[in-house]
Structure formats: C-alpha cells, structure tokens
CSV table of C-alpha atoms in Angstrom, one decimal:
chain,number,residue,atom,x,y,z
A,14,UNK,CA,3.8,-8.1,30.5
A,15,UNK,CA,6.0,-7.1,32.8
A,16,UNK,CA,5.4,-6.2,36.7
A,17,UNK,CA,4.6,-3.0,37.5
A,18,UNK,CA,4.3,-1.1,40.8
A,19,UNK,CA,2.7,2.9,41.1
A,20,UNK,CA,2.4,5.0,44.2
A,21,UNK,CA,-0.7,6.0,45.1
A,22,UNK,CA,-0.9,9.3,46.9
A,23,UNK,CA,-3.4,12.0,48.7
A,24,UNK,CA,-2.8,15.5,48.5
A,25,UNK,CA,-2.2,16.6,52.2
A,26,UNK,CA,-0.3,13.4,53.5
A,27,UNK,CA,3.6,13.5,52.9
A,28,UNK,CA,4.2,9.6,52.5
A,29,UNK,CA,1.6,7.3,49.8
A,30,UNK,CA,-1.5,6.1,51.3
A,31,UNK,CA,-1.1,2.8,49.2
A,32,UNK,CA,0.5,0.6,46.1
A,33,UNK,CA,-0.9,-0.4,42.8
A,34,UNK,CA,0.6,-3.6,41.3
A,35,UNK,CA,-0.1,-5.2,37.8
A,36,UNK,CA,1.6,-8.2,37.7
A,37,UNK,CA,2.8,-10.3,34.6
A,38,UNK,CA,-0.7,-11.6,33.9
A,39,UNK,CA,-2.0,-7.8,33.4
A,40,UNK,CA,-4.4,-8.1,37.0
A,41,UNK,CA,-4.3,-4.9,39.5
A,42,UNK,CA,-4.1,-5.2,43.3
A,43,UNK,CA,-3.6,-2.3,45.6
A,44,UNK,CA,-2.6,-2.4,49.5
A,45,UNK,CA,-3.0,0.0,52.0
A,46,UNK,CA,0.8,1.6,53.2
A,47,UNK,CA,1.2,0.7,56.6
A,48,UNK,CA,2.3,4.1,57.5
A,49,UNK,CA,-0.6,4.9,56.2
A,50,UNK,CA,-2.6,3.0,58.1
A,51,UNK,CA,-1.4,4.2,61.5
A,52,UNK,CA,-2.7,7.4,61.1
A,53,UNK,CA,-5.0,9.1,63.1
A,54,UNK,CA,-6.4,10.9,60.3
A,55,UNK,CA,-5.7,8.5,57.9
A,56,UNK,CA,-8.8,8.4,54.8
A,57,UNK,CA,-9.4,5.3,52.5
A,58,UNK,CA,-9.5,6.1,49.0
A,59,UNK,CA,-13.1,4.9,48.7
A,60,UNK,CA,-15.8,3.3,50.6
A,61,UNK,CA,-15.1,0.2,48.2
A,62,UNK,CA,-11.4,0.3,49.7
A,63,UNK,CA,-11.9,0.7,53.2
A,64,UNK,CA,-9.0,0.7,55.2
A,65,UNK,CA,-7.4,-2.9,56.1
A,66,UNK,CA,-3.8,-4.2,55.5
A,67,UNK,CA,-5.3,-6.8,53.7
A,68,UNK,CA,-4.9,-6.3,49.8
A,69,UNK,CA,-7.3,-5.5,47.3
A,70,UNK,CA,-7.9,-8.0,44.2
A,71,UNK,CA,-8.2,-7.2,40.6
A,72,UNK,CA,-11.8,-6.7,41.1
A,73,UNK,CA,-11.9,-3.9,43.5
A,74,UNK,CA,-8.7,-2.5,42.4
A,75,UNK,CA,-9.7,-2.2,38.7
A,76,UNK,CA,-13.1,-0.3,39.0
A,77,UNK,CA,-11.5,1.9,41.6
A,78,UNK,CA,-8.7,2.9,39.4
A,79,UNK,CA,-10.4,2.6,36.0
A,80,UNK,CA,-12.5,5.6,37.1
A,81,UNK,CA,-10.0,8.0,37.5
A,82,UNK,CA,-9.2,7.8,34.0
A,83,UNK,CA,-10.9,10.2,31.6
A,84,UNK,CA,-14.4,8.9,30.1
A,85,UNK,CA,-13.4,11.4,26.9
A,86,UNK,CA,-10.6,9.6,25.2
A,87,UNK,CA,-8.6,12.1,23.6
A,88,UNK,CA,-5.7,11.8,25.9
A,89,UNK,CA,-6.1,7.8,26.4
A,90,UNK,CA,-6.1,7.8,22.6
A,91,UNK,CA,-2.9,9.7,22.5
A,92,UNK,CA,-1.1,7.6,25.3
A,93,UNK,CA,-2.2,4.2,24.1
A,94,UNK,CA,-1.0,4.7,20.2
A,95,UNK,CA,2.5,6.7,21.8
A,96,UNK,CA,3.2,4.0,24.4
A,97,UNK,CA,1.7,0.6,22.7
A,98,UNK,CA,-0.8,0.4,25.5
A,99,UNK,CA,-4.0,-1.4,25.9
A,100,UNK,CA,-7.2,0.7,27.3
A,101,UNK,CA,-7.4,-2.3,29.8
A,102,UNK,CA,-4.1,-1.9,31.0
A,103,UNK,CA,-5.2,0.7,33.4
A,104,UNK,CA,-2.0,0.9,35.9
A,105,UNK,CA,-0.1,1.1,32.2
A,106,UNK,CA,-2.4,3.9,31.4
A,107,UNK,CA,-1.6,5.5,34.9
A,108,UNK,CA,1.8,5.3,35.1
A,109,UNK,CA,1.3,8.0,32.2
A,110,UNK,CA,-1.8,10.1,33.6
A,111,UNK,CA,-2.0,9.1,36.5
A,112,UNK,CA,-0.4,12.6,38.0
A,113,UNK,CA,-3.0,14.1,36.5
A,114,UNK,CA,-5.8,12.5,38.1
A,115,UNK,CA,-9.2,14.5,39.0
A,116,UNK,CA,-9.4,15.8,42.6
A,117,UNK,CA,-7.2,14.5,45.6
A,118,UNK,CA,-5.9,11.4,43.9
A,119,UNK,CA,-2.4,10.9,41.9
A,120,UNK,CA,-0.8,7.5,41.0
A,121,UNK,CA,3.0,8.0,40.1
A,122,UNK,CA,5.9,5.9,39.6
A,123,UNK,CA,7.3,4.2,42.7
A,124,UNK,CA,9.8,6.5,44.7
A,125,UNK,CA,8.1,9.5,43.1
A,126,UNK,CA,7.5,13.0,44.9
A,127,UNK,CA,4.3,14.5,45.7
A,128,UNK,CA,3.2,16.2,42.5
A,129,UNK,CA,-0.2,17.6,44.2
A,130,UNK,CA,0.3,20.5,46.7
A,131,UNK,CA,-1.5,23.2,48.5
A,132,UNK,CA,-1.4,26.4,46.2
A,133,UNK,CA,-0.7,30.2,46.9
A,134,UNK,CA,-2.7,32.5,45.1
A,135,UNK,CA,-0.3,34.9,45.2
A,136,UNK,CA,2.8,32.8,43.4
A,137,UNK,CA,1.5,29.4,42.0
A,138,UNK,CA,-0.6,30.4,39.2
A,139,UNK,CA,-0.1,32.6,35.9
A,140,UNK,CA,-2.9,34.3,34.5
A,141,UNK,CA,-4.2,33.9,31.4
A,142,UNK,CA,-4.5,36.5,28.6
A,143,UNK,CA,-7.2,37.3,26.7
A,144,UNK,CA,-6.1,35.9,24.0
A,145,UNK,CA,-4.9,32.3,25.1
A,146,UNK,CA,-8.7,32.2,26.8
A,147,UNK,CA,-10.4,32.9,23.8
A,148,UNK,CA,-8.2,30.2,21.7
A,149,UNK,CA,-8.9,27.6,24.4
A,150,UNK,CA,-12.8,28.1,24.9
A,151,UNK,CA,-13.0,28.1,20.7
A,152,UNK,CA,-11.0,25.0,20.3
A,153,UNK,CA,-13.0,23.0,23.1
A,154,UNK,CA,-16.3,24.1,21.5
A,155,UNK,CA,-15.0,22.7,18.6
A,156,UNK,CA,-13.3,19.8,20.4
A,157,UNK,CA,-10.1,20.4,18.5
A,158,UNK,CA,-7.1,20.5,20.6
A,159,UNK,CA,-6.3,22.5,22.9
A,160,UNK,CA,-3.8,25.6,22.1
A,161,UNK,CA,-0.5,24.9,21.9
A,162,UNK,CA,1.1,25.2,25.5
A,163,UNK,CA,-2.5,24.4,27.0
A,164,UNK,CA,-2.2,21.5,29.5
A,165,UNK,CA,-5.4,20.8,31.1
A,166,UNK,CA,-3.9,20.4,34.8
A,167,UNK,CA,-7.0,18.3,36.1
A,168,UNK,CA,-8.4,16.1,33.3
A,169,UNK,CA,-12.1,15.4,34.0
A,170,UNK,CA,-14.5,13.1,33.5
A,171,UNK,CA,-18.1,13.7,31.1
A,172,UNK,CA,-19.0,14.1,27.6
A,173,UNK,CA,-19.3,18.0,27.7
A,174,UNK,CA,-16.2,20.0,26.4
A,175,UNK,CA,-14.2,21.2,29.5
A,176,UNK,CA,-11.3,22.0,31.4
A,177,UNK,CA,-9.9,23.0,34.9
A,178,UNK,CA,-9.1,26.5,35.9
A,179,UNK,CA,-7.9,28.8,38.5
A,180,UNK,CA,-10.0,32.1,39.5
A,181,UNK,CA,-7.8,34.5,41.2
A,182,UNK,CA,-9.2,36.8,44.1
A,183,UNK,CA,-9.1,40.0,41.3
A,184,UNK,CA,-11.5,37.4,39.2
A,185,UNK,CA,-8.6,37.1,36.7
A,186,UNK,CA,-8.6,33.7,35.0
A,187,UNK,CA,-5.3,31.7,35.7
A,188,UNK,CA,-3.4,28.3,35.4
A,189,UNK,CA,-0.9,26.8,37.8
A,190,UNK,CA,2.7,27.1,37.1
A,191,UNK,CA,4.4,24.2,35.8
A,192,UNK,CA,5.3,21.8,37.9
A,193,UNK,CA,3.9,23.9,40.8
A,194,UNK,CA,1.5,21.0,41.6
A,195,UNK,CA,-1.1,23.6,42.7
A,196,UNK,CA,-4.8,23.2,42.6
A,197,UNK,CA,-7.6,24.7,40.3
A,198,UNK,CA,-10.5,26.4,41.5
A,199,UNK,CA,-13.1,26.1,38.6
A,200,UNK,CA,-14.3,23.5,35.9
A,201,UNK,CA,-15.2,25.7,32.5
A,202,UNK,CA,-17.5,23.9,30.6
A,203,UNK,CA,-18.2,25.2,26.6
A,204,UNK,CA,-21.0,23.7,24.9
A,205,UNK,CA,-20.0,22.7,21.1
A,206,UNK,CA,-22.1,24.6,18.1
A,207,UNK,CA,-25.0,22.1,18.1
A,208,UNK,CA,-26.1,23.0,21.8
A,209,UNK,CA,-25.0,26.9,21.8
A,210,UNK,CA,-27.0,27.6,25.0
A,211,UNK,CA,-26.6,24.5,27.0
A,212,UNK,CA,-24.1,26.9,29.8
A,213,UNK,CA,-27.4,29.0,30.1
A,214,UNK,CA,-29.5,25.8,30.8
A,215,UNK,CA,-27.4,24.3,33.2
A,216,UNK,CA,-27.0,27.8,35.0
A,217,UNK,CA,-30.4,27.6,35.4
A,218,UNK,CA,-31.1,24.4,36.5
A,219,UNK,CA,-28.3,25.4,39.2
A,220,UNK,CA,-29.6,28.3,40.5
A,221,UNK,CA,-33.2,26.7,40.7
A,222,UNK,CA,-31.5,23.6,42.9
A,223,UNK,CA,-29.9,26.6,45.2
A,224,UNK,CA,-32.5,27.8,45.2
A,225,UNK,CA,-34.7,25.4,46.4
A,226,UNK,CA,-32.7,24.2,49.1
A,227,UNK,CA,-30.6,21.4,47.0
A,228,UNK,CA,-27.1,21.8,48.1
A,229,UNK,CA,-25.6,22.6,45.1
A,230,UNK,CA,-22.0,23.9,43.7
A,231,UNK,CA,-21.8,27.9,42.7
A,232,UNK,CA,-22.0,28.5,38.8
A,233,UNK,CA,-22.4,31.3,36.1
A,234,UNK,CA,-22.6,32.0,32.4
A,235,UNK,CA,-19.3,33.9,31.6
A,236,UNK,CA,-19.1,35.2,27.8
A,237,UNK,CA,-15.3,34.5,26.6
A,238,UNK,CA,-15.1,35.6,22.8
A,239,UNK,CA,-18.5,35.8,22.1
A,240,UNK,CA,-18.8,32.4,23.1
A,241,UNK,CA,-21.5,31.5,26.7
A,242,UNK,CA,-19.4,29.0,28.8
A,243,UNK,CA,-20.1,27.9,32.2
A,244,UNK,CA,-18.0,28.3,35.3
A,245,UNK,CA,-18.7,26.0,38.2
A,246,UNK,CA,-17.1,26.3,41.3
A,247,UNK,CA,-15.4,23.4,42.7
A,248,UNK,CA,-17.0,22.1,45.5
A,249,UNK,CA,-13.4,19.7,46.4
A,250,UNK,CA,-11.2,23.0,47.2
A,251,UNK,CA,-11.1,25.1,49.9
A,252,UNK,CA,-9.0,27.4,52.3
A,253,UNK,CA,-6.3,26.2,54.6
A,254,UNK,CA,-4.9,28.7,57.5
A,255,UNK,CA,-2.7,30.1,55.7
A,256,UNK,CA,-4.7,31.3,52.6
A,257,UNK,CA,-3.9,28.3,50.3
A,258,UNK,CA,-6.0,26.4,48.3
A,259,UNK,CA,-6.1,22.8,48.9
A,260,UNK,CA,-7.9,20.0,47.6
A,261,UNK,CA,-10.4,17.8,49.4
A,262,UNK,CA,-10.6,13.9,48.4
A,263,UNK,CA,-14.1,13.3,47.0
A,264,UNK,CA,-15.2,10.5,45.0
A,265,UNK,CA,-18.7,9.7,42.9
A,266,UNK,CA,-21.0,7.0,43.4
A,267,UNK,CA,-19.3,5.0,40.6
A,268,UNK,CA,-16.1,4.9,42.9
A,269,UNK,CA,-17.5,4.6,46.2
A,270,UNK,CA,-19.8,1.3,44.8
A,271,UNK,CA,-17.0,-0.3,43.5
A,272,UNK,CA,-18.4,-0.1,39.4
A,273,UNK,CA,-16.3,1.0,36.9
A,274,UNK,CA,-17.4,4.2,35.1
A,275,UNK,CA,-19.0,1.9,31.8
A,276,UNK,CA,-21.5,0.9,34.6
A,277,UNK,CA,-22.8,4.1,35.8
A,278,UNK,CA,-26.3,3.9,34.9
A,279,UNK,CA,-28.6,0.9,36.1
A,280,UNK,CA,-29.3,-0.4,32.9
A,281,UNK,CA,-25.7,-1.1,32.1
A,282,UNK,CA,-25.1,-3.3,35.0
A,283,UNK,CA,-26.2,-6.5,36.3
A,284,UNK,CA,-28.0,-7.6,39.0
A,285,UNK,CA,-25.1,-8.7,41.1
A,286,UNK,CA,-23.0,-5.1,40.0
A,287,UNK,CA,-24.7,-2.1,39.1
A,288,UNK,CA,-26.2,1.5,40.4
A,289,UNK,CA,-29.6,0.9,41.3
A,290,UNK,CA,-31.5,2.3,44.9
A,291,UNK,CA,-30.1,-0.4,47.1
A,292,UNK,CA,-26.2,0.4,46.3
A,293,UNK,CA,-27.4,4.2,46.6
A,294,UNK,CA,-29.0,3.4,50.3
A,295,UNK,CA,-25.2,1.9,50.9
A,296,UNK,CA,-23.3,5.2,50.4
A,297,UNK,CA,-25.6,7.2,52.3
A,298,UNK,CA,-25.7,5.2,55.1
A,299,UNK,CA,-22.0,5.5,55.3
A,300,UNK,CA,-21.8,8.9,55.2
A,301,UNK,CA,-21.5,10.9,59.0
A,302,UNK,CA,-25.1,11.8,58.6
A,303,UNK,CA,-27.2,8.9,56.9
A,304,UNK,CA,-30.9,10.7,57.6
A,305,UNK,CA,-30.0,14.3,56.3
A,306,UNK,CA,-28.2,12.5,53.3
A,307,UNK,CA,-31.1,10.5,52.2
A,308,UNK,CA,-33.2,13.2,52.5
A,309,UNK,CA,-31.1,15.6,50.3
A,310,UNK,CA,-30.7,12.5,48.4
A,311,UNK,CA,-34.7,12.1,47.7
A,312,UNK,CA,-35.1,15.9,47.6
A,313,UNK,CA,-32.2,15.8,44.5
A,314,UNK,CA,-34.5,12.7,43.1
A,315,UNK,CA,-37.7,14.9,42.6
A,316,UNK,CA,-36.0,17.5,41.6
A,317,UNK,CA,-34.7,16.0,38.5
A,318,UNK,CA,-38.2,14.2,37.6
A,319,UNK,CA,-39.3,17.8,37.7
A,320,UNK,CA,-36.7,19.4,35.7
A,321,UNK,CA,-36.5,16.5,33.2
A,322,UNK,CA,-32.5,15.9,34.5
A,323,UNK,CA,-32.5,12.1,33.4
A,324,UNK,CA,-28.6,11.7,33.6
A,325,UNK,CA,-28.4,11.5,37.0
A,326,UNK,CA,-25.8,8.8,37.0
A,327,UNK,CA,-23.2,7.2,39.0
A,328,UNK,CA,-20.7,9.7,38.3
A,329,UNK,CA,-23.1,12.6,38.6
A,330,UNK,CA,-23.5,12.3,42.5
A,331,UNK,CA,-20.5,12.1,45.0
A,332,UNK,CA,-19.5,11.8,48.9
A,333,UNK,CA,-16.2,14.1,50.7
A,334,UNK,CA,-14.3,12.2,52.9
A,335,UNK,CA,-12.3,14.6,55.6
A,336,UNK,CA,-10.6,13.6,58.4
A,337,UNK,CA,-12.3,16.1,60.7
A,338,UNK,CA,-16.6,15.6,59.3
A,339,UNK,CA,-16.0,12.1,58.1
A,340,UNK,CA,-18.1,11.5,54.6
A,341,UNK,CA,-20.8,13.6,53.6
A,342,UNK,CA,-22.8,14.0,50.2
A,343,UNK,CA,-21.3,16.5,48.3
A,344,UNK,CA,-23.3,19.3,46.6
A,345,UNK,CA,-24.8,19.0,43.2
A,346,UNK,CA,-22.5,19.5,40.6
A,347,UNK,CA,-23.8,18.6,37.2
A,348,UNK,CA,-27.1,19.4,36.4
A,349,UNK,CA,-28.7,19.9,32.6
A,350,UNK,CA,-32.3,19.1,31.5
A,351,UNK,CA,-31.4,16.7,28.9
A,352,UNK,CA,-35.0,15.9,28.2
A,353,UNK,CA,-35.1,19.4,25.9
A,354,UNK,CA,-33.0,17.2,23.9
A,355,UNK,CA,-34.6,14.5,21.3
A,356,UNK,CA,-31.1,12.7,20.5
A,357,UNK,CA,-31.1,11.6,24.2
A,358,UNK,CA,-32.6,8.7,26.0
A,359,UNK,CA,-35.4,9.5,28.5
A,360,UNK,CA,-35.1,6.2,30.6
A,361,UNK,CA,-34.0,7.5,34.2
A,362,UNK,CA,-30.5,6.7,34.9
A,363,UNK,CA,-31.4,4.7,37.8
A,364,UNK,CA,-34.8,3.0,38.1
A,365,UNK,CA,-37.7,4.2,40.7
A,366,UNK,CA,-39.6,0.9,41.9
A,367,UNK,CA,-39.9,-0.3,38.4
A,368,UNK,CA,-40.2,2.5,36.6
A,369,UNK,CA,-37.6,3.4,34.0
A,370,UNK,CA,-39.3,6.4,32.9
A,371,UNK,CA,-41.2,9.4,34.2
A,372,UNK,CA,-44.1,8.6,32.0
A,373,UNK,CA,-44.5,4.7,33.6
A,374,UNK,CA,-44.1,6.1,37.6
A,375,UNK,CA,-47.0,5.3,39.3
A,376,UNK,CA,-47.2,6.4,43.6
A,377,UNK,CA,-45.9,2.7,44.3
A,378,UNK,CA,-43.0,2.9,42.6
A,379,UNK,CA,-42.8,5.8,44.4
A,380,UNK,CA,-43.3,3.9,47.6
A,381,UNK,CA,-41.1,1.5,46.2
A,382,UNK,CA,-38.2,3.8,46.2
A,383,UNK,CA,-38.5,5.2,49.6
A,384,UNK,CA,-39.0,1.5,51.5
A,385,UNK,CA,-35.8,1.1,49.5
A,386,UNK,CA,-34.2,3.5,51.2
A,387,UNK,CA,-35.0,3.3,54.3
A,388,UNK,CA,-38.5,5.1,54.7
A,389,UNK,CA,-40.0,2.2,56.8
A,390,UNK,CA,-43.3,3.8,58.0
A,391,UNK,CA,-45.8,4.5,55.4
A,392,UNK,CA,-47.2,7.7,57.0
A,393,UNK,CA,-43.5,8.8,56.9
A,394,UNK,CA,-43.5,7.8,53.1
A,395,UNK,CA,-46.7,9.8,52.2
A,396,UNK,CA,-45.0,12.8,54.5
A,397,UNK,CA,-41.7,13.0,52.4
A,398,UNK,CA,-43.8,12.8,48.8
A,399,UNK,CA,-45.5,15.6,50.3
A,400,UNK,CA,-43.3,17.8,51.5
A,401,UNK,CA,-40.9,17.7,48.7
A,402,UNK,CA,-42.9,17.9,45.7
A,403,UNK,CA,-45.0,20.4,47.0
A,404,UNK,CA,-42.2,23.0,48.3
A,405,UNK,CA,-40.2,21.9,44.7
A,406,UNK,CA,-43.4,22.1,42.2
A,407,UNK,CA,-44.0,25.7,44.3
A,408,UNK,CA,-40.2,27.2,43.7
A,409,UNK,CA,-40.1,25.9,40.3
A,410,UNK,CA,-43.6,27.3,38.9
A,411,UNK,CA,-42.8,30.8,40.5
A,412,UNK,CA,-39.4,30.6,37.7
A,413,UNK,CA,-41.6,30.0,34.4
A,414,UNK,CA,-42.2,33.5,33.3
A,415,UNK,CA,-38.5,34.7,34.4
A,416,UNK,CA,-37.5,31.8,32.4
A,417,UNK,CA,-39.5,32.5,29.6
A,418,UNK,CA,-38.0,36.4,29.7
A,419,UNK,CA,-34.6,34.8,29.1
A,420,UNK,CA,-35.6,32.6,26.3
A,421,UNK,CA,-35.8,29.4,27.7
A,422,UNK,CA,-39.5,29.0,27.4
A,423,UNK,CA,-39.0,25.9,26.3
A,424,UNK,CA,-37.3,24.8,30.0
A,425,UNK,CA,-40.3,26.0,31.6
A,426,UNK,CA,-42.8,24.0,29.2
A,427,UNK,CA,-40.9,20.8,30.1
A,428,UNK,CA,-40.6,21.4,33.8
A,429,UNK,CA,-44.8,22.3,33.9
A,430,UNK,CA,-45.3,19.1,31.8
A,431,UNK,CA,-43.5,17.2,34.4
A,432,UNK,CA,-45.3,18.8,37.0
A,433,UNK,CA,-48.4,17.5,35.3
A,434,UNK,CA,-47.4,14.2,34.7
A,435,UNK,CA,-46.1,13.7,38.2
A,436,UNK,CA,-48.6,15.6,40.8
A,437,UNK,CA,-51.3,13.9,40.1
A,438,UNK,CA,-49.8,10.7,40.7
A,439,UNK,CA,-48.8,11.9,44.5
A,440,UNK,CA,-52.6,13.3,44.3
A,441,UNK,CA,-51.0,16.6,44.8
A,442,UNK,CA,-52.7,19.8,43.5
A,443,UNK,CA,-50.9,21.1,40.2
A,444,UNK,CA,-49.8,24.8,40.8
A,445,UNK,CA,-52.0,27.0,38.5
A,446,UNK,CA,-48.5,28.2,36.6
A,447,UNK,CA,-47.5,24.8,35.0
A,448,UNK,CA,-51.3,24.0,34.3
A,449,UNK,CA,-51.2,27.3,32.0
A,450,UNK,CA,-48.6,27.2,30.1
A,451,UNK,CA,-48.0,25.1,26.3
A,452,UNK,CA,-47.5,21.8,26.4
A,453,UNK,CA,-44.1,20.2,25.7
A,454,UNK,CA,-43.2,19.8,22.4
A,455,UNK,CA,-39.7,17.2,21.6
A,456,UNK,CA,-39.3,19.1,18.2
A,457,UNK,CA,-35.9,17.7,17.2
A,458,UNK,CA,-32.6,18.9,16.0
A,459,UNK,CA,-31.3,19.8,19.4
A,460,UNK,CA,-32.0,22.0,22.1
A,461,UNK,CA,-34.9,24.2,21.9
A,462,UNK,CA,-34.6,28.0,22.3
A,463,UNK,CA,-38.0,28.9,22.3
C-alpha cells in the first residue's frame, strides 16, 4: 500500500486545519496544520481531536474519520468495486468521497482547493422541476438510484432513504450548481413502501419535542408526487452578513467520543470503548454551558421513554462548535417512535442504571442515571424526575385525541402505555388521558396506522 496524504479542511477557513496520512502499513494519523493552530478562532475537528501539534494515532484518527463516511453503502459499494478499495481503507475511501463529506468537513487530495463555500441564494443553486423532484423522491422510496444527473451534494449518514437539498426564499426546491461548493439547506427524508407514513410520525414526534420545550430542528410533511416525505431543516446552516448561507461544523456523539459509527449504541461497545452515560456526561461537560446541556440532555431522555424513541444513539445526538459560543448541544434532529414497529429492537440505545429496557427501569436506575451525570444531591434528583415527567406526561396527553384525528391513534396508545409504565415508578400521578385510552398492541407487519 502505498503512502497517502489528504487535506483536511473547514468551510470558513482559507488554509486546511490539518493532514490525514495512511502510511504503507494501511494505519491513519492526522496532525493539526500549524497555521491552523495559531488561530484565534481556530476549532478542532472534534472533542476527541482537540487541538495540539502533537499527532493523532491510528486510533483516534480512524473513528474520527470512519464516521464521516456514509453508514448506507451504496456509494462505498460503488467506490470500493470501481477503485479496488478496502471498506477499512478509510483515507482510500476519502480521497474519493471525502469532498462530499456531511456538514463542515471535506478531506481532499493534498494541494487541493476549497470545494465547500458560503452560498448565494440568488446565483449558486438551480431549482428543481417538478418532474426531476418527483423521479428522485420515487427512486429513494424505492432505494433504486437516484435519477440520472442527481448527485446527492451532502451524503448523509442513517438507514432511512434521504438526501440534501436547498429551499429557496420563494420555497422552490433547488440544488447547488456544480462545482459551486455551496451549501444545502434541508435533509428530505422518504420512507420506502413498507413504512408509508413514517414522515407523518416523525413530524409528530418533532413538533411534540418543540413543543415541549426540547430544542429541536424545524420539520414538515411535504407531498411530492403523491408521495409524504419529510423536510427537516438543518440545524448546521445559517446566515452570514451578507445573506449567504454557510455551514456550521457540528459533529455527533459518535465523533466527539472518539467511537466509530459500528459502536453507536452501548451494547455494541465494550467497557473500555463505547456510548454509555459516563462518555455522554464527557460531552456535555465540554460544551460552553455543561448545567443547561445536561438538563436538555435528561429532558431529551424522558422524552424518548415516553414517546417510545429507543434509537437514541450515538449518532442521533450532536454538539456545534463556533468560534464565537464555543460548543453547545445541538437541537434534536432525528426523532421516530420506532417502538410502533415490531421488526425493531426495544432495548434502549444506551442503558439507564441497568436497565436496558423501559419495561426493567425501576426509580434507581433512574437515580442511577442522574448521579451519573452529575445530579449529586438526592433532593435535586427527585426534583429533576419531577419536573420533567410531569411537564412532559402533561404536554403529551393533551396531543392524544389530535393525534388520534390524524390517524395515528396508534402513536398515542404507545406514548399512554409508556406513561403508564413509567409514572408510577417516579410515584407520579398518571394524567387521566393516557389512563383512558386502549392499551398498546405490537401487532406486526410494520407500522400501525390505526
């Protein structure tokens, strides 16, 4: 194997932040720029990299850079077969992809030009017709490929069918010219035919976080062809002075612990390596504003027991790093009550004291999982319980019958269930809304429209 060396650049710095290096063995370092370095505003590409001349070993290096790679493996299927690669060659991999990486982040051969730049609305995008729109949300609810012509300009991690976009200020739907490096706006996510109304879930398990005082990304259900899709609002863009839109470097929890993206629920990991409450306490410690974090943090936590969200993983929570605010916990971004469906797991993606499900949580796992973050007092402990899942359990039974008007009966019966199983264990009075309504029933064969 021969060496290897990629530039590793941030959108909104002229020169690279750093160098990725596979030498003739196949391992990855990656060093800091010095330039870089003597910044004032200078950012580290994660909290597992921090900034230091020093470099990074294989180790670090490889889960860092393994994540920015697509968890769907259409295009790393394509690329390894065309150019003889291995999937563990990852700087191999990059030297392909890697201009394409998700948010702030592009790896491109050394010497290389930026290829991510601020975008004008008004020149750096082409809309999309009617037609082209329709063909594209079809093929990924199919998961054929895209149309021909179609690149998707910000490949994206997940299982669920999706793709960047642009949403002009006339609401048009657009892409960025080619070549124009500009950013996208909006992720579209299509369900396939087996789970035709997961956009209208997920809309609704968004609005209800919004709602409820979860700091969560913008989304609606947008019919393209007959067919519901979600469009979420990308919580990495935003304006500059000038009116362009320009990304923001975020990374998930995956990233920012230093796991590759195979490890992003506890149960995959070890106890040395893996995302568990103790590595969770670590990012939000290190963000500008550890108390308000954790407690968005632990709010986020009971709403998903409540909502029956158990794929809360590593990759489903993330931190913005700015120059300006430091790091802060991003909004929610991917919410979906996979418990409606009975071809997925309902272990928790991370455990709670020792509880791997919402069944087996008892109030000192509970207690368990605030001491482990930093809760110390116990009077503090039983405050937090209270005030959480009594304001959440409140919000969410007043949605039930609105819920049940738009045919998602089935969402409420799951979120009162919870609410049953749950409450009592905080000795918390169930609301009188989730004690009335039909108990949950995992019928099979996908997600329930009921």
């Amino acid at each position: 194997m021969t060496e290897l060396t990629l530039d590793v650049r941030l959108d909104g710095f002229a020169e690279p932040a750093g160098a990725l290096v596979r030498d003739q063995q196949g391992a990855l370092a990656f060093v800091y720029t010095a330039a870089h370095l003597a910044r004032s505003d200078a950012l580290p590409l994660s909290l597992s990299l921090p900034l230091t001349d020093e470099p990074y070993g294989d180790v670090a290096a490889r889960a860092f850079f393994d994540n920015l790679l697509q968890e769907r493996d259409g295009a790393l299927t394509e690329v390894m077969a065309r150019e003889g690669l291995s999937r563990d060659d990852v700087a191999g991999l990059l030297l392909h992809l890697g201009k394409d990486c998700a948010g702030a982040l592009s790896v491109l051969p050394a010497g290389a030009p930026p290829v991510k730049v601020p975008g004008n609305p008004a020149a750096d995008y082409r809309p999309l017709s009617e037609s082209k729109l329709i063909g594209i949300v079809t093929a990924l609810r199919d998961r054929r490929r895209l149309p021909e012509g179609t690149t998707d300009p910000s490949p994206l991690a997940g299982v669920q069918s999706k793709i960047a976009l642009t949403r002009l200020p006339d609401g048009r739907f657009a892409e960025p010219l080619p070549g124009s490096g500009a950013p996208t706006t909006h992720i579209l996510k299509v369900p396939d035919r087996d789970h035709p109304r997961d956009a209208a879930y997920e809309s609704a398990t968004l609005d209800l976080s919004r709602a409820l005082d979860c700091e969560t990304s913008d989304a609606l259900v947008v019919d393209i062809g007959g067919i519901e899709a979600l469009l979420v609002r990308r919580f990495d863009r935003a304006l500059d002075g000038q009116g362009r839109i320009v990304r923001l470097h975020q990374e998930d929890f995956a990233q920012a612990l230093g796991l590759p993206a195979a490890l992003k629920y506890e149960r995959k990991g070890t106890k040395e390596r893996r995302f568990d409450v103790a590595g969770i306490r670590r990012v939000l410690d290190a963000t500008a504003n550890p108390i308000d974090a954790r407690d968005r943090f632990i709010r986020a936590t009971f709403f998903d027991l409540m909502t029956g969200n158990v794929d809360n993983h590593a990759k489903n929570f993330a931190i913005l790093h700015t120059a300006l605010d430091g790091i802060g916990f991003a909004p929610r971004y991917d919410l979906l009550p996979t418990r409606l469906d009975p071809n997925l797991t309902d272990e928790l993606a991370f455990k709670i004291g020792n509880a791997r499900t919402l069944d087996a949580l008892t109030l000192s796992d509970l207690d368990q999982f605030l001491t482990a973050l930093g809760v110390s007092s116990a009077a503090a402990r039983r405050r937090v319980f209270t005030r959480h899942a009594q304001s959440l359990a409140k919000g969410l039974s007043e949605s039930f019958d609105e819920l049940a008007r738009k045919g998602m009966k089935s969402f409420a019966d799951l979120m009162a269930s919870n609410l049953r199983q749950l409450l009592p264990v905080l000795d918390i009075v169930v609301p009188e809304a989730a004690m009335a309504r039909d108990a949950f029933v995992n019928r099979g064969g996908g997600w329930l429209s009921s």
